[in-house]
XYZ file of C-alpha atoms in Angstrom:
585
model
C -40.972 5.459 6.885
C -39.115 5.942 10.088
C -36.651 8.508 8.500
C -39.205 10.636 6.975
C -40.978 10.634 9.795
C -37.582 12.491 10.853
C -37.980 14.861 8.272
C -35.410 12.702 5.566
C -36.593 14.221 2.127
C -34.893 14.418 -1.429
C -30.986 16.176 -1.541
C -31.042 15.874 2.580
C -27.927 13.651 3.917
C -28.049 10.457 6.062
C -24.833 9.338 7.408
C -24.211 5.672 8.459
C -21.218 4.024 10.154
C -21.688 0.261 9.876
C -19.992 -2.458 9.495
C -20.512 -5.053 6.482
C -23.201 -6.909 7.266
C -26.990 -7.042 5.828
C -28.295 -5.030 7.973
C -26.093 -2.215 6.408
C -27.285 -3.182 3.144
C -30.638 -2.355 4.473
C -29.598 0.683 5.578
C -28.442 2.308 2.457
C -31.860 0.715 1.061
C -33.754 2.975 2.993
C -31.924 6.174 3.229
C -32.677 5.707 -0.851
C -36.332 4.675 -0.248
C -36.798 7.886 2.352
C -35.476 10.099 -1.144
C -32.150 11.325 0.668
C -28.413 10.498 -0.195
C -26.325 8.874 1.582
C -22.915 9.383 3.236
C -20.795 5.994 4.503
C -18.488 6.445 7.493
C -16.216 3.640 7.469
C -15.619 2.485 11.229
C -12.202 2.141 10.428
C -11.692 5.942 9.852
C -10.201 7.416 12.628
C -12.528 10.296 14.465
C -10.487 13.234 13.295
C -11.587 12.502 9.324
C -15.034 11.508 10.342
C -15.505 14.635 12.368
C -14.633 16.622 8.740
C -16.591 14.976 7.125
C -19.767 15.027 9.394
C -19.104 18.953 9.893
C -18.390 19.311 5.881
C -21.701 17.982 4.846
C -23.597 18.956 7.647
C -25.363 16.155 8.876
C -28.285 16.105 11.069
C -28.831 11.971 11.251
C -26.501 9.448 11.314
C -27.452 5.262 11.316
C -24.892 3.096 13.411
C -25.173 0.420 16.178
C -24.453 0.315 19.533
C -21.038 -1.090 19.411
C -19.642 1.470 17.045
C -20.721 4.697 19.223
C -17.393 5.088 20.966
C -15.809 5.014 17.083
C -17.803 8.043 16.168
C -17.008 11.416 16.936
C -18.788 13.862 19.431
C -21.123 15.696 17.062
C -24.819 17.779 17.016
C -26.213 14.896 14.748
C -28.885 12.758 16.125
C -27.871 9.016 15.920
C -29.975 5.805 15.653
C -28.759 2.501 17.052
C -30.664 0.492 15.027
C -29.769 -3.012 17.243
C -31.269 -0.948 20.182
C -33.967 1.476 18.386
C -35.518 -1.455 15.814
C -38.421 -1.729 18.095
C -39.520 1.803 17.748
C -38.591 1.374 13.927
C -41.043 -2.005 13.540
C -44.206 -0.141 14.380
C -43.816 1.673 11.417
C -46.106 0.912 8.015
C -44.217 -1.830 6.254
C -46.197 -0.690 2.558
C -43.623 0.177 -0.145
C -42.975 4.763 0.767
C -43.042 6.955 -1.719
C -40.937 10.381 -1.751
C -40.965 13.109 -4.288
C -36.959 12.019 -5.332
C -36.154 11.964 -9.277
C -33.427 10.549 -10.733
C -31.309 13.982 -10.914
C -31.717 13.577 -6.837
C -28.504 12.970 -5.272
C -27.738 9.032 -4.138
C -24.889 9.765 -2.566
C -21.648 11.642 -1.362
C -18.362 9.869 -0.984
C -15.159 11.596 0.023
C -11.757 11.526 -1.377
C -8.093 12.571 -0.282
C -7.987 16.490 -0.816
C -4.399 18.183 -1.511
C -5.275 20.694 1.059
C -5.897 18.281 3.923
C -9.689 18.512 3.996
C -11.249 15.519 2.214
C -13.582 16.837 -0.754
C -17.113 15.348 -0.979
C -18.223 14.105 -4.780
C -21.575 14.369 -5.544
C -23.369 11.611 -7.320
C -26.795 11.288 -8.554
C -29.184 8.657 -9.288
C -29.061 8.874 -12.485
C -25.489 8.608 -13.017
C -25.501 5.183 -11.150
C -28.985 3.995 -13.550
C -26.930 5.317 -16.768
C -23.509 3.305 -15.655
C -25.266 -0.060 -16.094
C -27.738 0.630 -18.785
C -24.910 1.487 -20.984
C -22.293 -1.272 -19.922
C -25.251 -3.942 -20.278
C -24.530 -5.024 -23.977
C -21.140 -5.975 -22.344
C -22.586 -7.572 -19.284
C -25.799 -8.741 -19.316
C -25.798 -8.847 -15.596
C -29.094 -11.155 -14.119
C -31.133 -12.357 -11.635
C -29.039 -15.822 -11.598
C -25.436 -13.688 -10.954
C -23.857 -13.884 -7.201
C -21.570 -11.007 -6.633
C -19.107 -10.358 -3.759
C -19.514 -6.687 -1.436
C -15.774 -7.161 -0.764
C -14.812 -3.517 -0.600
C -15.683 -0.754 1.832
C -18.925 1.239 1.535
C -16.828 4.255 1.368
C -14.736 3.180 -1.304
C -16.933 3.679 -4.716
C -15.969 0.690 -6.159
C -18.751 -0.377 -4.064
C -21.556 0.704 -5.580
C -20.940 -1.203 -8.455
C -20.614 -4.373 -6.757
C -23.728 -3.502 -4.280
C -26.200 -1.817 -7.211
C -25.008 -4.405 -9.770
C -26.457 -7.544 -7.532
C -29.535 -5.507 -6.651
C -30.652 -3.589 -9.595
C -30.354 -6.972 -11.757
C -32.043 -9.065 -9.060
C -29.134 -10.701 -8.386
C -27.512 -11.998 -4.930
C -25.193 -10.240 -3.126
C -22.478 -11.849 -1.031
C -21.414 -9.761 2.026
C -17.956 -10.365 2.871
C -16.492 -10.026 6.054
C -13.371 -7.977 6.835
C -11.220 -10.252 7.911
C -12.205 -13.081 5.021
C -11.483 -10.335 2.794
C -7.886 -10.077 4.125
C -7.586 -13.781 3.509
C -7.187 -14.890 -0.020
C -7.610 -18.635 0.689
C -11.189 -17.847 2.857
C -11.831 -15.776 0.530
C -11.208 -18.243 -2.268
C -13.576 -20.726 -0.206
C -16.460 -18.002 0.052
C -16.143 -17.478 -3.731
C -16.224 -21.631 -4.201
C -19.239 -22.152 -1.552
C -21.401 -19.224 -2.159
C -20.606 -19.892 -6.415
C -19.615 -15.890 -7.210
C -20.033 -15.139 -10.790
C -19.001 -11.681 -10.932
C -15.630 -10.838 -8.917
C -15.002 -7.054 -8.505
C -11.124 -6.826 -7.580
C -7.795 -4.246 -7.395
C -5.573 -5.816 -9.157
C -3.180 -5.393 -5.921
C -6.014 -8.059 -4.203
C -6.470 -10.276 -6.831
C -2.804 -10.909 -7.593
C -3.120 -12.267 -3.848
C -5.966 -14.051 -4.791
C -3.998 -15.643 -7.800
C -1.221 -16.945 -5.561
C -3.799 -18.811 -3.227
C -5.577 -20.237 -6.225
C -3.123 -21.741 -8.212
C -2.596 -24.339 -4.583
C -5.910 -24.728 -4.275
C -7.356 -25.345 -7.604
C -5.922 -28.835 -7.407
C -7.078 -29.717 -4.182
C -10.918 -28.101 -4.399
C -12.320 -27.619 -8.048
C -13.039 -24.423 -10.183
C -14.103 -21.347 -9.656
C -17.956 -20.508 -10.771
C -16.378 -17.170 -11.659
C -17.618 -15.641 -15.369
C -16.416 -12.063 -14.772
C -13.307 -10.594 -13.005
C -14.266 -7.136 -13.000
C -10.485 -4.987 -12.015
C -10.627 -0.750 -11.219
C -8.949 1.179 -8.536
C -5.594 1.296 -9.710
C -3.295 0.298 -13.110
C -2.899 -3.020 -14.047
C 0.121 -4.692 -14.901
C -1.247 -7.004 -17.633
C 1.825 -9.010 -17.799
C 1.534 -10.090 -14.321
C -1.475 -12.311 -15.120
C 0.106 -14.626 -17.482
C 0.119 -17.732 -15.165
C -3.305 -16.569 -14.621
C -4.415 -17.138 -18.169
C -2.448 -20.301 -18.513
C -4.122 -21.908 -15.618
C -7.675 -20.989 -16.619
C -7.710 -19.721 -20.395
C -9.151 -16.155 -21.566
C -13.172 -17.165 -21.751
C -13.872 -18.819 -18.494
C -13.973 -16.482 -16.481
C -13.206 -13.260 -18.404
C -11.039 -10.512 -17.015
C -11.797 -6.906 -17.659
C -10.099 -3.926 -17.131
C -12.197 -0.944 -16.377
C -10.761 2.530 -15.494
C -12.671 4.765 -13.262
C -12.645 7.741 -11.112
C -15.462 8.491 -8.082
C -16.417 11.844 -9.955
C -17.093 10.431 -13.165
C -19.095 7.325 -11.109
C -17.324 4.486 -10.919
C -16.265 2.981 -14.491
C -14.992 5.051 -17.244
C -13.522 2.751 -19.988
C -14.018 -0.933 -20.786
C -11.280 -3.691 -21.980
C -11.732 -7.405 -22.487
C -8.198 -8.655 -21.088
C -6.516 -11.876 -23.125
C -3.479 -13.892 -23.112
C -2.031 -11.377 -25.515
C -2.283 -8.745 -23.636
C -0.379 -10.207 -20.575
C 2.344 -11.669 -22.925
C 2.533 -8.170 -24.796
C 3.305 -7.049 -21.329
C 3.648 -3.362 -21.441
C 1.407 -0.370 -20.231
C -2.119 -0.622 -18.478
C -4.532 -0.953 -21.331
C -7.572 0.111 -20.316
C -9.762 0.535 -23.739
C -12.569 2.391 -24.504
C -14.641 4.648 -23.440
C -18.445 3.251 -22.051
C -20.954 4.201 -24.359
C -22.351 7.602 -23.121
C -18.728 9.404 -21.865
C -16.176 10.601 -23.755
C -12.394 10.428 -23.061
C -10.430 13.306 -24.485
C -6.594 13.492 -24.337
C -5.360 16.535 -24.360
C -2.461 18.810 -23.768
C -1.581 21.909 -21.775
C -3.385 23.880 -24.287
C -6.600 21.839 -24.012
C -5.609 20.509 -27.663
C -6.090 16.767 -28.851
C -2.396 14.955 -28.656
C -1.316 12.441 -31.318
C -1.561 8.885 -31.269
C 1.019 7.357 -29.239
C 1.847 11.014 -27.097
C 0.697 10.272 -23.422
C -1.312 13.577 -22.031
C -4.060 14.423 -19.962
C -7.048 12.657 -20.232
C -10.313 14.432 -19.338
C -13.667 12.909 -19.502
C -17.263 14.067 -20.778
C -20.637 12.731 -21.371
C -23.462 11.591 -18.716
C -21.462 10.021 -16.083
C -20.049 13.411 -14.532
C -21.646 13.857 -10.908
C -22.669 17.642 -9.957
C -18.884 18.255 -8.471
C -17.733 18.819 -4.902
C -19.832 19.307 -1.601
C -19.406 22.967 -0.793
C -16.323 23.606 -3.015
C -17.747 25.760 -5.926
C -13.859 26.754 -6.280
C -12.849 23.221 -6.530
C -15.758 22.336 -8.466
C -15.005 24.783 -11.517
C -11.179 23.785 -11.264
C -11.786 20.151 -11.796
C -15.079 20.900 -13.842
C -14.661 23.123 -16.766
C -16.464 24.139 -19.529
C -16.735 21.334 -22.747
C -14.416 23.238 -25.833
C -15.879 20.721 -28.118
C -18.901 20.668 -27.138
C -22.373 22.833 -28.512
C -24.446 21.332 -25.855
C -25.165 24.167 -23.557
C -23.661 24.088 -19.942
C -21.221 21.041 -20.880
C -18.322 19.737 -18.830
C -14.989 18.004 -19.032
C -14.268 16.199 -16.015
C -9.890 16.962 -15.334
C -8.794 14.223 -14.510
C -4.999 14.853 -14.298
C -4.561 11.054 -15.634
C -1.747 10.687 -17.839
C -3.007 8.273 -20.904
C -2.232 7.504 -24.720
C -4.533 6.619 -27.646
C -2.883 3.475 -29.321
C -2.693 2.811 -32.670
C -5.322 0.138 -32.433
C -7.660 2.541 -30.647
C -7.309 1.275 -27.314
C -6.126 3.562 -24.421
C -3.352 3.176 -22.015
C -2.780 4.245 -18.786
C 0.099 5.539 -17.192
C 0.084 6.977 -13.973
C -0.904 10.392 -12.133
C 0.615 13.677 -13.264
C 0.043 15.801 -10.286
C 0.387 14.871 -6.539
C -2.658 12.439 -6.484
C -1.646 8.596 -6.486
C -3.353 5.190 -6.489
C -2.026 2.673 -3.740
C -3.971 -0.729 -3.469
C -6.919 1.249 -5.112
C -7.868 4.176 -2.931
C -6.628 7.238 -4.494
C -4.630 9.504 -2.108
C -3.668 13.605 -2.486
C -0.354 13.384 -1.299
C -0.568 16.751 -0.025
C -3.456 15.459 2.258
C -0.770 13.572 4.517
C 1.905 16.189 4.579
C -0.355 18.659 5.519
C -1.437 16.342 8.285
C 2.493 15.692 9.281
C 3.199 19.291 9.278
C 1.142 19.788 11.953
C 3.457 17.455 14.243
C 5.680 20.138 16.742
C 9.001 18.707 15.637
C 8.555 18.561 11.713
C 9.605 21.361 10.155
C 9.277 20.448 6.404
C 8.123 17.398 4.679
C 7.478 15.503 1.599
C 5.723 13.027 0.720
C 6.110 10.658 -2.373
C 4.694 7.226 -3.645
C 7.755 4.988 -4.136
C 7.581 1.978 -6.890
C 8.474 -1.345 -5.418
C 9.546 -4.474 -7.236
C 6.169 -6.532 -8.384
C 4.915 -3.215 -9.865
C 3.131 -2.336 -6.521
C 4.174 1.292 -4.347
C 4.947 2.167 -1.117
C 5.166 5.902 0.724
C 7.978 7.039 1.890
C 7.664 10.389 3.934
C 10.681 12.813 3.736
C 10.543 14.307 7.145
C 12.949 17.521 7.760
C 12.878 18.075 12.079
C 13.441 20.769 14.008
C 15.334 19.997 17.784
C 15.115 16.160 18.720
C 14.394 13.755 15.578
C 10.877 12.581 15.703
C 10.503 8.394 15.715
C 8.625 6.225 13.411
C 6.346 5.465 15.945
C 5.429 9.055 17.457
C 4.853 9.942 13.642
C 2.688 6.940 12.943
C 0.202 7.073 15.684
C 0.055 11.650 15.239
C -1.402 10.437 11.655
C -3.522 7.810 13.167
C -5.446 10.508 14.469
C -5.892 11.808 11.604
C -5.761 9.597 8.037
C -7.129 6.168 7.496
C -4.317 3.195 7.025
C -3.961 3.283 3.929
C -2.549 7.239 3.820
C 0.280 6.081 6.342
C 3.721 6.306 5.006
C 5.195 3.159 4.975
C 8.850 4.949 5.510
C 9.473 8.024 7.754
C 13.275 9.460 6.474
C 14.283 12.147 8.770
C 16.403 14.574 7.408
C 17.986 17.407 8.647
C 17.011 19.604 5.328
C 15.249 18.505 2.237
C 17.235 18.763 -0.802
C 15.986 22.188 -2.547
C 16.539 23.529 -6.801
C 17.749 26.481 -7.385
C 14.253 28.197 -7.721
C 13.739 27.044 -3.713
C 11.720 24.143 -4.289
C 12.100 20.714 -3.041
C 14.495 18.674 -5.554
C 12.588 15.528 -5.780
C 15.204 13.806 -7.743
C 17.382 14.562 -4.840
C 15.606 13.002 -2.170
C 17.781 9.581 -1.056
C 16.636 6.239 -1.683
C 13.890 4.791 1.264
C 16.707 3.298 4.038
C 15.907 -0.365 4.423
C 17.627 -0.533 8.594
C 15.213 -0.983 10.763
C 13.246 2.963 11.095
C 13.878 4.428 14.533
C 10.722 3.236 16.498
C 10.164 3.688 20.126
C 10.500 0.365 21.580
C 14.202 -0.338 21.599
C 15.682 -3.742 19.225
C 15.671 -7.160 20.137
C 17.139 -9.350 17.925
C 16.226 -13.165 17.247
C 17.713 -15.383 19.585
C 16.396 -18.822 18.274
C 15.757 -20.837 15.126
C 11.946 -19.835 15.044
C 12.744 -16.097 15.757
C 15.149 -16.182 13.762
C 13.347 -17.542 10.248
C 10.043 -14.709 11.147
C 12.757 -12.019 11.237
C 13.565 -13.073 8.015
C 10.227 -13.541 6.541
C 9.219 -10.024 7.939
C 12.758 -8.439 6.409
C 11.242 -9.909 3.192
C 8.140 -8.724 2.770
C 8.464 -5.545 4.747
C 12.070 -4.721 2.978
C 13.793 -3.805 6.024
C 16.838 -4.683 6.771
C 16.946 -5.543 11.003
C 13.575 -6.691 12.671
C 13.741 -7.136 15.965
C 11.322 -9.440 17.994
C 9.344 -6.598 19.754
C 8.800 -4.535 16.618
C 5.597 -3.665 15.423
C 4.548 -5.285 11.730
C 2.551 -1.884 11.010
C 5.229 0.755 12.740
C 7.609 -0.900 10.433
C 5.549 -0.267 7.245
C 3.320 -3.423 6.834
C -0.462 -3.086 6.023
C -3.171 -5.500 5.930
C -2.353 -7.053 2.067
C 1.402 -7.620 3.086
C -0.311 -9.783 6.151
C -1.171 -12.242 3.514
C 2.372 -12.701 2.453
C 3.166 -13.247 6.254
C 0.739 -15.676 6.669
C 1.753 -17.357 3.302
C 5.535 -17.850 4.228
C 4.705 -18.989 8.012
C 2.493 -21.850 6.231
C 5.265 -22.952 3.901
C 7.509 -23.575 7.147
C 5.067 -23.972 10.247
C 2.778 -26.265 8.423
C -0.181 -23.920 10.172
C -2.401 -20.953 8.732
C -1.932 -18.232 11.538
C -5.664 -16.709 12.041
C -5.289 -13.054 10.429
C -6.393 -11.708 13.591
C -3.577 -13.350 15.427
C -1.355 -10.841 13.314
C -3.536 -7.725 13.891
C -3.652 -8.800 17.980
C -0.267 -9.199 18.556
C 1.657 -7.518 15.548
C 5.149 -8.421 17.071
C 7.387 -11.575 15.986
C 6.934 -12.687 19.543
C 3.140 -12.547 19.378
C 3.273 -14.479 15.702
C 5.419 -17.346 17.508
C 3.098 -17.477 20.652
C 0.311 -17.660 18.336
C 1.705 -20.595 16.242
C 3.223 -22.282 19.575
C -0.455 -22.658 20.453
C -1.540 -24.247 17.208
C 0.972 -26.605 17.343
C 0.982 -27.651 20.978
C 4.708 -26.935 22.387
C 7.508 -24.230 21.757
C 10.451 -27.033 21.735
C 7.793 -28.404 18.720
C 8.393 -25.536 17.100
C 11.543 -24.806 17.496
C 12.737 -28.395 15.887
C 10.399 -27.447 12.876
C 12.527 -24.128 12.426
C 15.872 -25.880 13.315
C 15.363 -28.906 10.622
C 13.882 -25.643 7.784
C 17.311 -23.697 8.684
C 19.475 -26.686 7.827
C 17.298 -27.790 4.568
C 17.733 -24.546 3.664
C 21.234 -24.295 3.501
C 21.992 -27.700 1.447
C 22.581 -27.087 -2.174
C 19.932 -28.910 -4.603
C 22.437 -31.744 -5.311
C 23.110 -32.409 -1.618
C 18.830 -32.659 -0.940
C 18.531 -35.231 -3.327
C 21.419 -36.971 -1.842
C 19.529 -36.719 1.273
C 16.002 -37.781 0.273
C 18.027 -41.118 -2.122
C 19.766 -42.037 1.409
C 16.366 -41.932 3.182
């Protein structure tokens, strides 16, 4: 009632930057109940990409709290604190509102990584959200008695599957806080004490999940779990063999579900099983949901063979209206149906690579244009190095998703320089301003020139392999001088792949992000005894700040120090020589 008392009305905009909590949940509620759609502002965005996005779609209102108002940009939009406004907001009539909205209304607009530095705004409509679960309910049959997790960011789509799944079935939604999120073993608790049935994951997070539950499913029970739900990126099947072993292929069941934010959400549908993982190749991701239609296709826009990976394109009711003020964009991604008699029909591009296999499931393979998926959230890679371009001393870059061992990726950021080399660190915190985390390179390689072919482009297959030394950061090295400094080095060279860590480096300038925390805090409690708090990590991202931080769970530094002394020497006996040890004790 309040906001259409503000003049909120069907295909207006509300913009809210909250963090995950109820009352954000009740935000979104009524932006939907006023009749507008909604645009989420993650807090974690820094101002720069808020500020585009704000200007893009023009918004007038914004919902946030009091705390957050130094986050958000200075713009013309009003903004209600709702912690310091919800007085003014209680007077109003608490009966059920009505609004003139339909279901071909707009719900929402969330933005993705655009190749020409501006983030691109996809429409979405009410009815594409209502169709999504109508015609994946013979698979589901979400209800009222199903607990789901909110464990990913309201700007990330894969939300509104977990947030209109628990409501539109009457079920219960789970809010999850950030830092829990970050933590697969508090995570693993929330999932055991608030008894989730319906898990929504990346693979990326769940294989972290996996490694905390196959500890703690001795110690605390099973899982209420009856769906894993993946999306955001390709699954390695193969990697969730122990998985399947531990808990079987029925209970809970795994599904793979390819999707893209355009299309809303989920595209395809495949029931993963033992076989799969122990087939172990490609990213299977099945077929299409009931009302779409996958096409794959070749330059020609002509059907492939079975077995010849092309491009896949999608059709059918799932396909928002396009992009927020890109009619350009819109018909390039959008084009007209050539199989289609249906008036005003669309193929959705989406420059997927994919295969029909003989058994009529599809597999996944990848991008084939300059978009990527890294721990789910797609990413234009032309978004970042028009962002680094803009830096005074780079002269040319490139910027290119790099696979790691494990099946995950890393970026690695090709930097030619003009004058004085740029470091890591002046790099980092230029895109800071600019990108959210997960767009940061994780390598900067400065190079004099970038390797060119003979028609003047950049020779990709040229470029040199990511360095592993230590990147040239501000802050100059320190190396370990004791036992405990000495093993964190170590653990960080390990996860981060770097070669030299020194005690004063920064976890993040040196390529970490907040899922190779986990690992960190993993290792520390195979040798420290102690879970570090993940906020300990984030506070004082340094080896010195770790060691402070575990010197003041455990009570004294000589402590320790002993602990890290007695590891170093364990560590260096041969097997033989340990059970020698443990027989003589």
């Amino acid at each position: 009632h309040h906001l259409q008392s503000l003049g909120v009305a069907p295909e207006t905009f509300v913009a809210l930057c909250l963090r995950p909590s109820a009352e954000m949940v009740i935000a979104l509620l009524a932006i939907l109940k006023a009749g507008a759609a909604y645009l989420p502002l993650d807090p974690a965005y820094p101002q720069e990409r808020l500020s585009l996005m704000l200007e893009d779609a023009r918004i007038d209102l914004v919902l946030s709290q009091s705390e957050l108002l130094e986050l958000l940009p200075e713009h013309g939009a009003r903004i209600i604190t709702l912690d310091t406004e919800w007085g003014v907001i209680a007077q109003e009539s608490t009966q059920n509102p009505g609004s003139a909205v339909t279901a071909d209304n707009l719900a929402y607009v969330i933005y993705t990584s655009g190749s020409t530095g501006k983030p691109k705004g996809a429409l979405v409509s009410h009815r594409n959200v209502l169709r999504l679960f109508k015609a994946t309910d013979d698979w589901y049959h979400f209800d009222e008695h199903d607990v789901w997790t909110l464990f990913h960011s309201y700007a990330f789509d894969f939300s509104v599957w977990e947030l209109w799944g628990a409501l539109l079935y009457g079920g219960r939604l789970v809010v999850v806080p950030f830092l829990v999120s970050r933590s697969p073993e508090a995570f693993g608790e929330l999932l055991r004490r608030e008894q989730v049935t319906v898990l929504n994951q990346t693979p990326s997070a769940f294989r972290q999940l996996m490694r905390a539950e196959s500890v703690a499913l001795a110690r605390r029970g099973q899982l209420a779990l009856r769906l894993v739900i993946f999306g955001g990126e390709a699954m390695d099947v193969s990697r969730l063999l122990s998985w399947f072993e531990l808990h079987g292929d029925d209970q809970p069941q795994l599904i793979n579900m390819y999707g893209i934010t355009e299309t809303t959400v989920h595209v395809t549908y495949h029931r993963l099983s033992k076989a799969d993982a122990e087939r172990g190749h490609g990213s299977p991701i099945g077929q299409a949901i009931r009302d779409l239609e996958i096409y794959i296709l070749d330059e020609h826009l002509d059907p492939v063979p079975i077995g010849v990976f092309g491009e896949m394109y999608v059709g059918g009711a799932g396909l928002g209206r396009g992009y927020l003020h890109r009619p350009a964009l819109t018909a390039e991604r959008f084009i007209p149906h050539p199989y289609s008699k249906e008036f005003g029909a669309r193929l959705y591009k989406t420059g997927d690579s994919a295969r029909h296999r003989a058994d009529g499931v599809i597999d996944y393979s990848g991008r084939i244009d300059q978009q990527v998926k890294i721990r789910g959230f797609r990413i234009e890679l032309g978004e970042i190095e028009v962002a680094l371009a803009k830096h005074p001393k780079v002269r040319a870059v490139v910027v290119i998703a790099c696979p790691e061992e494990g099946g995950d990726s890393r970026l690695v950021a090709y930097v030619a320089f003009k004058g004085e080399a740029p470091t890591t660190s002046e790099l980092r915190q230029h895109l800071q301003k600019q990108l959210p985390e997960y767009m940061i390179p994780a390598v900067f390689m400065m190079m004099g020139e970038l390797p060119l072919t003979p028609n003047g482009k950049v020779d990709r297959r040229s470029l040199p392999a990511p360095d592993q030394l230590r990147p040239d950061l501000e802050q100059a090295f320190v190396a370990p001088r004791t036992p405990a400094e000495e093993i964190l080095a170590e653990i960080w060279s390990q996860v981060l792949n770097v070669e030299r860590v020194g005690i004063h480096d920064n976890f993040f300038d040196l390529g970490g992000h907040s899922l190779l925390t986990i690992q960190i805090i993993a290792r520390l409690k195979d040798v420290f005894r102690v879970e570090l708090p993940l906020r300990a990590l984030f506070q004082a991202p340094t080896i010195e700040g770790a060691l402070n931080a575990i010197v003041e769970m455990l009570g004294e530094r000589e402590t320790v120090e002993e602990i890290a002394r007695v590891f170093k020497e364990v560590n260096q006996l041969s097997e033989d020589e340990v059970t020698a040890t443990l027989l003589a004790l």
